Coordinates of C-alpha atoms in Angstrom, one line a residue:
X22 CA 0.0 0.0 0.0
X23 CA 1.0 3.7 -0.1
X24 CA 1.5 3.6 3.7
X25 CA -0.4 6.9 4.3
X26 CA -1.9 5.8 7.6
X27 CA 1.4 4.7 9.2
X28 CA 4.4 5.0 6.8
X29 CA 6.5 2.6 8.8
X30 CA 3.7 -0.1 8.6
X31 CA 2.6 -0.3 5.0
X32 CA 0.0 -2.9 4.4
X33 CA 0.9 -5.8 2.2
X34 CA -1.3 -8.3 0.4
X35 CA 0.3 -11.5 -0.8
X36 CA -1.1 -13.4 -3.8
X37 CA 0.3 -16.7 -5.1
X38 CA 0.5 -15.0 -8.5
X39 CA -1.1 -12.0 -10.2
X40 CA -2.9 -13.9 -13.0
X41 CA -6.4 -13.8 -11.3
X42 CA -5.9 -10.3 -10.0
X43 CA -4.9 -9.0 -13.5
X44 CA -7.8 -10.8 -15.2
X45 CA -10.3 -9.2 -12.7
X46 CA -8.7 -5.8 -13.1
X47 CA -8.9 -5.9 -16.9
X48 CA -12.4 -7.2 -17.0
X49 CA -13.6 -4.5 -14.7
X50 CA -11.8 -1.7 -16.5
X51 CA -13.1 -2.8 -19.9
X52 CA -16.7 -3.1 -18.6
X53 CA -16.8 0.3 -16.9
X54 CA -14.2 2.6 -18.5
X55 CA -14.1 1.3 -22.0
X56 CA -17.6 -0.2 -22.5
X57 CA -17.9 1.2 -26.0
X58 CA -14.4 0.6 -27.5
X59 CA -11.4 -1.7 -27.3
X60 CA -8.6 0.7 -26.9
X61 CA -7.7 4.4 -26.7
X62 CA -4.7 6.6 -25.8
X63 CA -4.4 6.6 -22.0
X64 CA -2.8 9.5 -20.2
X65 CA -1.8 8.7 -16.6
X66 CA -1.4 11.0 -13.6
X67 CA 0.5 8.6 -11.4
X68 CA 4.0 7.2 -11.4
X69 CA 4.5 4.0 -13.5
X70 CA 5.2 0.5 -12.2
X71 CA 9.0 0.7 -12.6
X72 CA 9.1 3.7 -10.3
X73 CA 6.7 2.2 -7.6
X74 CA 7.2 -1.6 -8.0
X75 CA 5.4 -2.4 -4.8
X76 CA 2.4 -0.1 -5.4
X77 CA -0.9 -1.9 -6.3
X78 CA -2.2 1.2 -8.0
X79 CA 1.0 1.7 -10.1
X80 CA 0.7 -2.0 -11.2
X81 CA -3.0 -1.6 -11.9
X82 CA -2.5 1.5 -14.1
X83 CA 0.5 0.1 -15.9
X84 CA -1.6 -3.0 -16.7
X85 CA -4.3 -0.9 -18.2
X86 CA -1.9 1.0 -20.4
X87 CA -0.2 -2.2 -21.6
X88 CA -3.6 -3.9 -22.3
X89 CA -5.8 -1.0 -23.5
X90 CA -3.5 1.9 -24.3
X91 CA -3.0 2.9 -27.9
X92 CA 0.0 4.8 -29.4
X93 CA 0.2 8.1 -27.7
X94 CA -0.4 6.8 -24.2
X95 CA 1.9 8.4 -21.7
X96 CA 2.7 9.1 -18.0
X97 CA 2.8 12.6 -16.5
X98 CA 3.9 12.1 -12.8
X99 CA 7.3 10.9 -11.7
X100 CA 9.0 10.4 -8.4
X101 CA 11.7 12.8 -9.3
X102 CA 9.8 15.7 -10.9
X103 CA 6.2 15.3 -9.7
X104 CA 3.3 16.3 -11.9
X105 CA 4.2 17.7 -15.4
X106 CA 1.1 19.8 -15.8
X107 CA 2.3 21.9 -18.8
X108 CA 3.2 18.8 -20.8
X109 CA -0.1 17.1 -20.0
X110 CA -2.0 20.3 -21.0
X111 CA -0.1 20.4 -24.3
X112 CA -0.9 16.7 -25.0
X113 CA -4.6 17.2 -24.3
X114 CA -4.7 20.3 -26.5
X115 CA -3.2 18.3 -29.4
X116 CA -5.7 15.4 -29.1
X117 CA -7.5 14.6 -32.3
X118 CA -9.2 11.4 -31.1
X119 CA -10.9 10.5 -27.8
X120 CA -8.4 10.0 -25.0
X121 CA -8.7 8.6 -21.5
X122 CA -7.2 10.4 -18.5
X123 CA -6.4 8.0 -15.6
X124 CA -5.6 9.8 -12.3
X125 CA -5.2 9.4 -8.6
X126 CA -7.8 11.9 -7.4
X127 CA -5.4 14.4 -5.9
X128 CA -3.3 14.3 -9.0
X129 CA -6.4 15.3 -10.9
X130 CA -7.0 18.1 -8.3
X131 CA -3.5 19.5 -8.8
X132 CA -3.9 19.5 -12.6
X133 CA -7.3 21.1 -12.6
X134 CA -6.1 23.8 -10.1
X135 CA -3.1 24.4 -12.5
X136 CA -5.5 24.9 -15.4
X137 CA -7.7 27.3 -13.3
X138 CA -4.7 29.2 -12.0
X139 CA -3.3 29.7 -15.6
X140 CA -6.7 30.3 -17.2
X141 CA -6.4 27.2 -19.4
X142 CA -9.2 25.1 -20.9
X143 CA -9.3 22.4 -23.5
X144 CA -12.2 20.7 -25.1
X145 CA -11.3 17.1 -25.6
X146 CA -12.8 15.1 -28.5
X147 CA -16.2 13.6 -27.9
X148 CA -15.9 10.2 -26.4
X149 CA -13.0 11.2 -24.1
X150 CA -13.2 10.1 -20.5
X151 CA -11.6 10.6 -17.1
X152 CA -11.1 7.9 -14.5
X153 CA -10.1 8.9 -11.0
X154 CA -9.3 6.8 -7.9
X155 CA -8.5 7.4 -4.3
X156 CA -11.4 9.6 -3.3
X157 CA -11.1 13.2 -1.9
X158 CA -9.9 12.4 1.6
X159 CA -9.3 15.9 2.9
X160 CA -5.6 16.1 3.7
X161 CA -4.4 19.3 2.0
X162 CA -7.7 20.3 0.3
X163 CA -11.1 18.8 0.0
X164 CA -13.6 18.9 -2.9
X165 CA -17.1 17.5 -3.0
X166 CA -17.3 14.9 -5.7
X167 CA -19.8 16.9 -7.8
X168 CA -17.6 20.0 -7.5
X169 CA -14.5 18.2 -8.7
X170 CA -16.4 16.7 -11.6
X171 CA -17.8 20.1 -12.6
X172 CA -14.2 21.3 -12.7
X173 CA -13.4 18.4 -15.1
X174 CA -16.2 19.4 -17.4
X175 CA -15.2 23.0 -17.3
X176 CA -11.5 22.5 -17.9
X177 CA -11.5 19.5 -20.2
X178 CA -15.0 19.4 -21.7
X179 CA -15.7 15.9 -20.5
X180 CA -19.3 15.4 -19.4
X181 CA -20.3 13.8 -16.1
X182 CA -21.5 10.7 -17.9
X183 CA -17.8 10.1 -18.9
X184 CA -16.2 10.5 -15.5
X185 CA -15.7 7.2 -13.7
X186 CA -14.5 6.8 -10.1
X187 CA -12.7 3.6 -9.1
X188 CA -12.7 2.5 -5.4
X189 CA -10.3 -0.1 -4.2
X190 CA -7.7 -0.9 -1.5
X191 CA -4.7 -3.1 -1.1
X192 CA -6.5 -5.4 1.3
X193 CA -8.9 -6.7 -1.4
X194 CA -8.1 -7.8 -4.9
X195 CA -11.3 -6.5 -6.6
X196 CA -11.9 -2.9 -7.6
X197 CA -15.3 -1.3 -7.7
X198 CA -16.0 1.2 -10.5
X199 CA -18.9 3.6 -11.2
X200 CA -21.7 2.3 -13.4
X201 CA -22.3 5.7 -14.9
X202 CA -20.5 5.3 -18.3
X203 CA -21.6 1.7 -18.7
X204 CA -25.2 2.7 -18.2
X205 CA -24.9 5.7 -20.4
X206 CA -23.6 3.6 -23.3
X207 CA -26.5 1.2 -22.8
X208 CA -29.1 3.9 -22.7
X209 CA -28.0 7.5 -23.4
X210 CA -31.4 8.9 -22.6
X211 CA -31.5 7.5 -19.1
X212 CA -30.8 9.7 -16.1
X213 CA -27.3 9.9 -14.5
X214 CA -27.1 7.6 -11.4
X215 CA -23.6 7.2 -9.9
X216 CA -22.9 4.0 -7.9
X217 CA -20.2 1.3 -7.6
X218 CA -20.8 -2.0 -9.4
X219 CA -20.1 -5.2 -7.6
X220 CA -18.8 -7.9 -10.0
X221 CA -20.1 -11.5 -9.8
X222 CA -17.1 -12.8 -7.9
X223 CA -17.6 -10.4 -5.0
X224 CA -20.3 -9.4 -2.6
X225 CA -20.5 -6.0 -0.8
X226 CA -22.6 -5.7 2.3
X227 CA -23.7 -2.6 4.2
X228 CA -23.6 -3.5 7.9
X229 CA -24.3 -1.9 11.2
X230 CA -21.0 -1.0 12.8
X231 CA -22.0 -2.3 16.2
X232 CA -24.0 -5.4 15.4
X233 CA -22.6 -6.3 12.0
X234 CA -26.1 -7.0 10.9
X235 CA -26.8 -6.1 7.2
X236 CA -28.6 -2.7 6.8
X237 CA -31.8 -2.5 4.7
X238 CA -31.4 -1.0 1.2
X239 CA -30.8 2.7 1.3
X240 CA -29.7 2.8 4.9
X241 CA -26.0 3.8 5.6
X242 CA -23.5 1.6 7.3
X243 CA -19.9 0.3 7.0
X244 CA -18.9 -1.5 3.8
X245 CA -17.9 -5.1 4.2
X246 CA -16.6 -6.8 1.0
X247 CA -16.4 -10.6 0.4
X248 CA -13.9 -11.1 -2.4
X249 CA -13.0 -14.4 -4.1
X250 CA -9.9 -12.7 -5.6
X251 CA -8.6 -12.9 -2.0
X252 CA -8.6 -16.7 -2.2
X253 CA -5.2 -17.0 -0.5
X254 CA -5.8 -14.4 2.2
X255 CA -8.9 -12.9 3.9
X256 CA -12.1 -13.5 1.9
X257 CA -14.0 -10.9 4.0
X258 CA -12.8 -7.4 4.6
X259 CA -14.5 -4.9 6.9
X260 CA -13.7 -1.3 5.9
X261 CA -14.0 2.1 7.6
X262 CA -15.8 3.3 4.5
X263 CA -19.5 4.3 4.8
X264 CA -22.1 3.6 2.1
X265 CA -25.5 2.3 1.3
X266 CA -26.7 -0.3 -1.2
X267 CA -27.9 1.0 -4.6
X268 CA -28.7 -0.8 -7.9
X269 CA -26.4 -3.8 -8.4
X270 CA -23.8 -2.3 -6.1
X271 CA -23.5 0.5 -3.6
X272 CA -22.9 4.2 -3.2
X273 CA -19.7 5.2 -1.4
X274 CA -20.4 8.1 1.0
X275 CA -17.0 8.6 2.6
X276 CA -14.9 7.6 5.6
X277 CA -16.4 6.8 9.0
X278 CA -16.0 9.7 11.4
X279 CA -12.7 9.5 13.3
X280 CA -11.0 7.2 10.8
X281 CA -7.7 8.3 9.2
X282 CA -7.4 9.5 5.7
X283 CA -5.4 7.0 3.7
X284 CA -4.6 5.8 0.2
X285 CA -2.6 6.2 -3.0
X286 CA -4.3 9.5 -3.8
X287 CA -2.9 11.1 -0.6
X288 CA 0.5 9.5 -1.3
X289 CA 0.5 11.3 -4.7
X290 CA -0.6 14.5 -3.0
X291 CA 2.4 14.2 -0.7
X292 CA 4.8 13.5 -3.6
X293 CA 3.6 16.5 -5.6
X294 CA 3.9 18.8 -2.6
X295 CA 7.3 17.5 -1.7
X296 CA 8.6 18.1 -5.3
X297 CA 7.1 21.6 -5.2
X298 CA 8.8 22.3 -1.9
X299 CA 12.2 21.1 -3.1
X300 CA 11.9 23.4 -6.2
X301 CA 11.3 26.5 -4.1

């Protein structure tokens, strides 16, 4: 893991091999980020696998670029130089076909704030999309989800129907992605409903934090995930994340009060701020 809760005690999740993890990740990405096409140029706001060889997110993003990225795919964050916002802005401005922007949420925040600070906007080709992950966990700044997505639409011209959030953690092998783009492709006239899809090999329960009894649909509680990808570790993972059941999945509402902010998005925020500080 990124070790943002306790840097000296990073969590580790051991798998006999990554074959099942990788198949699960690719299936989920294709179903929810690329439901209407096989490949596209992917532009990533996170360091690649060779810079962070023990990061589950770096591996996940590298896998998506290798499997689904067309010519023109590229990386715009490095351990040594942080976020290269000017180069990314230039790349986006030159796009003549739909592109996918994959970002840790705080990396996306830093880039959008750069665009606002410099009065920059681009209108990406129709069919372009943004996938963010890590949530907005309130370390150095905090945006409501709708506020951040409005910034994406304003700065990049990507509609809310094409902005997909991915929720995952080192402790379980399955990632949960928004249904919004998948459902839009199936029925463009339908209203926009944003919730996380639970794939067939997992079950997500919303439970009472005191009794562990499952909550009725629509009532909030802690998220408990039963994940067959964890076949060699813990099949059931109780989180400190709050949500309620919705559709064929759940809506993620945030962290339980009093729990620590954690995750790869915050780790990227720390990296970008550290590089900025060193450059001053």
